[in-house]
Short mmCIF file of C-alpha atoms in Angstrom, two decimals:
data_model
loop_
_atom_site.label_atom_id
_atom_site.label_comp_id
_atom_site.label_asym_id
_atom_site.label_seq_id
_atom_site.Cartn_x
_atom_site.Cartn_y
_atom_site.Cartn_z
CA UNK A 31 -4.43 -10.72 19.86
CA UNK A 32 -4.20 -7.92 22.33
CA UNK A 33 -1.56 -9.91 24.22
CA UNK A 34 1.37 -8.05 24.96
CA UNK A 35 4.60 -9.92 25.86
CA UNK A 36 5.58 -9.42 29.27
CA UNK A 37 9.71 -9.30 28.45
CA UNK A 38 9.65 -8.01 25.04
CA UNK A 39 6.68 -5.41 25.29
CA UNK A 40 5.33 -6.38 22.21
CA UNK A 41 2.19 -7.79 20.78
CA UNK A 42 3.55 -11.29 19.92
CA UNK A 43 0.21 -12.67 18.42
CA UNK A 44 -0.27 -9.37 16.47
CA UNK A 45 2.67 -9.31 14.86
CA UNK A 46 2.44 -13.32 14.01
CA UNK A 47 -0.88 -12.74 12.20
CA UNK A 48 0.42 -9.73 10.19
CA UNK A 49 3.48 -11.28 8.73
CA UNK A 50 1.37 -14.61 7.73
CA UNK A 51 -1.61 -12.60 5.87
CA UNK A 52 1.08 -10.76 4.12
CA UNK A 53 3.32 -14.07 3.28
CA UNK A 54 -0.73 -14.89 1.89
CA UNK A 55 -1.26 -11.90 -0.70
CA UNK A 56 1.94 -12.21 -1.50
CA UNK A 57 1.94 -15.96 -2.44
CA UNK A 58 -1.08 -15.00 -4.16
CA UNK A 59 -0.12 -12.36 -5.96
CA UNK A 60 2.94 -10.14 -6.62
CA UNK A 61 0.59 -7.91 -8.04
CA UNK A 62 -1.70 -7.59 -4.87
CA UNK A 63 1.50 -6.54 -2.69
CA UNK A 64 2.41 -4.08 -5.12
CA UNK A 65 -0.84 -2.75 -5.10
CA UNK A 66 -0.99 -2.59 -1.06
CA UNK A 67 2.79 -0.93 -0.72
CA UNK A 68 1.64 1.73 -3.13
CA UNK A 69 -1.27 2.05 -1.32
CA UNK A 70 0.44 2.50 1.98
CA UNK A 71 2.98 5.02 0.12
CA UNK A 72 0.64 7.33 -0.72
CA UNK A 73 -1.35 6.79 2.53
CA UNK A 74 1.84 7.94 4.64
CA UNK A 75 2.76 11.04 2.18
CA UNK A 76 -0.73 11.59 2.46
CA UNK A 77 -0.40 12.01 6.49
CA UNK A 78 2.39 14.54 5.84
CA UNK A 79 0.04 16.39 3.79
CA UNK A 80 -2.56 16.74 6.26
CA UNK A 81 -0.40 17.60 9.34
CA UNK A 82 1.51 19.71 7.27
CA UNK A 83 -1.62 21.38 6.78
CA UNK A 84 -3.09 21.60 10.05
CA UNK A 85 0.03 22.54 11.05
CA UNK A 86 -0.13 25.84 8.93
CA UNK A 87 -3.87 26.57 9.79
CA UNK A 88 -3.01 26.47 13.51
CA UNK A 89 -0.15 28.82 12.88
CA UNK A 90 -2.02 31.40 10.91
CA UNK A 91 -5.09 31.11 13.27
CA UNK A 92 -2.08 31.72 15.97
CA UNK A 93 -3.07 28.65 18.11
CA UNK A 94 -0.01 26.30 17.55
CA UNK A 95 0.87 25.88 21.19
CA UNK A 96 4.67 26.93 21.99
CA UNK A 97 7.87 24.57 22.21
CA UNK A 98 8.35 23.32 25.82
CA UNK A 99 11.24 25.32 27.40
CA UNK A 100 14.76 22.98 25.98
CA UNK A 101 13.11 21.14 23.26
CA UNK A 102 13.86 22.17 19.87
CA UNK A 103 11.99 24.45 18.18
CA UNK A 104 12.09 25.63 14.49
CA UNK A 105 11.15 29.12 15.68
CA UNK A 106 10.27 31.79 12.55
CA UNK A 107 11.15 29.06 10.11
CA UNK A 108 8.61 26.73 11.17
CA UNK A 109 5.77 28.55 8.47
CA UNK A 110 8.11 28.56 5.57
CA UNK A 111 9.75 25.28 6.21
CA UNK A 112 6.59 23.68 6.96
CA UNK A 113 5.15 25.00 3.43
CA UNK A 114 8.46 23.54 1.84
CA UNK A 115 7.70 20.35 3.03
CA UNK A 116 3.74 20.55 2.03
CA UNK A 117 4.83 21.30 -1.47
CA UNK A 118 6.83 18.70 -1.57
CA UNK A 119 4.26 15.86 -0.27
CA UNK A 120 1.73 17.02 -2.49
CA UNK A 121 4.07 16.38 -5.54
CA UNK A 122 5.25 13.33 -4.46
CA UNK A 123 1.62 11.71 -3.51
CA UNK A 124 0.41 13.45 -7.33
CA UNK A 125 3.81 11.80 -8.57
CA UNK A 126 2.58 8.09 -7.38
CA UNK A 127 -1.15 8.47 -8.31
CA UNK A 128 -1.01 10.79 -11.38
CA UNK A 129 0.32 8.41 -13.70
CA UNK A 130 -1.75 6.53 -15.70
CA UNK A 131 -0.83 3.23 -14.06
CA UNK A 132 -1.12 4.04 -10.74
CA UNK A 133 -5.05 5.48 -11.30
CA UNK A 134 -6.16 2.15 -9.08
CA UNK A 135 -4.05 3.13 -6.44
CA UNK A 136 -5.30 6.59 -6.00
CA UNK A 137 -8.55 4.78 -6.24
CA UNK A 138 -7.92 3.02 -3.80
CA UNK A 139 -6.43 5.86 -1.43
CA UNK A 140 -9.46 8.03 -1.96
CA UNK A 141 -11.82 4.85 -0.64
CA UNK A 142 -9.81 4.37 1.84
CA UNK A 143 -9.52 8.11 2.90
CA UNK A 144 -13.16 8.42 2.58
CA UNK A 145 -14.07 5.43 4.91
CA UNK A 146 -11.76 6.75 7.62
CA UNK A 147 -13.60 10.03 7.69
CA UNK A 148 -17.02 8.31 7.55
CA UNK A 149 -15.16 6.67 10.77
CA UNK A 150 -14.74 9.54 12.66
CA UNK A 151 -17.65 11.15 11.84
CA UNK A 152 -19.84 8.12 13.05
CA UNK A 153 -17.57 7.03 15.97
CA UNK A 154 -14.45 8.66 17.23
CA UNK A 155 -15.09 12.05 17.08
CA UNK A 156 -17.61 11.78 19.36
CA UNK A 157 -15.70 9.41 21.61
CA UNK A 158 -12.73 12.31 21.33
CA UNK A 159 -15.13 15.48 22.51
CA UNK A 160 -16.61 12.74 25.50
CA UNK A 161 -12.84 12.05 26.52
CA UNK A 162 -13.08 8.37 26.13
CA UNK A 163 -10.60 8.28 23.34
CA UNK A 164 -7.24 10.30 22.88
CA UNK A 165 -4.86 11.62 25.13
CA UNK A 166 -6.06 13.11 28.64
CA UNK A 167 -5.97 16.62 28.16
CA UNK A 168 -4.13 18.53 30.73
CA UNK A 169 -2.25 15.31 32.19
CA UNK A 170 0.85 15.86 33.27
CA UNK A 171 3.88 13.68 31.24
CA UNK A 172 6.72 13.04 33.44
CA UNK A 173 10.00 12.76 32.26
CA UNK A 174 10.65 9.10 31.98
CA UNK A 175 7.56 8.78 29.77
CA UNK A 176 8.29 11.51 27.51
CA UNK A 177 11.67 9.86 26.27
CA UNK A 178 10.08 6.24 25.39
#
């Protein structure tokens, strides 16, 4: 499933098998898909939450790395703007799990959350700090391969 289509650049087989497991749940429930898009709703909020975050730690700890010279840059409104918007992810990811009927979703986030850091505790961190995984620290990006 790893193929990736010479012409198109894309992972033909990949994208096949995604679109018939989710034709699957959803012939087999309406309820199941509802369940996984709130799921992945709160997972991607969620994201912004945490980069948000780590975003603000590295600023107060002073070791958020400078804009490149001509790419934009929010300059002194990077803290405040970036608190804005961590605000506002938190209150939208308590808006979608608070309520009473979305409890099994935030269930479900929390399981999910939790097996992704028993992930990277067990396996990629240590394949991150050995240099097998993650981008190549101090490799130069030309040009043509920072646009695409």
């Amino acid at each position: 499933f790893a193929y990736i289509h010479p012409r198109t650049e894309t992972p033909i087989f990949a994208t096949l098998l995604v679109g018939v497991i989710a034709m699957v749940f959803n012939f087999l429930s309406g309820a199941l898909i509802n369940t996984i898009a709130s799921l992945v709703n709160v997972t991607y909020y969620g994201t912004y939450v945490l980069t948000m975050l780590a975003a603000l730690i590295a600023l107060k700890r002073n070791t958020m790395p400078a804009s490149r010279p001509g790419y934009f840059s929010l300059g002194r409104w990077f803290g405040p703007l970036s608190a804005i918007g961590l605000c506002w992810a938190v209150l939208v990811v308590l808006d979608m799990t608070l309520p009473q009927v979305n409890h099994q979703v935030a269930l479900y986030t929390a399981v999910a959350e939790a097996l992704g850091v028993v992930w990277y505790l067990m396996y990629l961190r240590r394949r991150l700090i050995s240099g097998e995984a993650g981008p190549k620290l101090g490799a130069k990006v030309s040009a043509d391969e920072s646009n695409s």
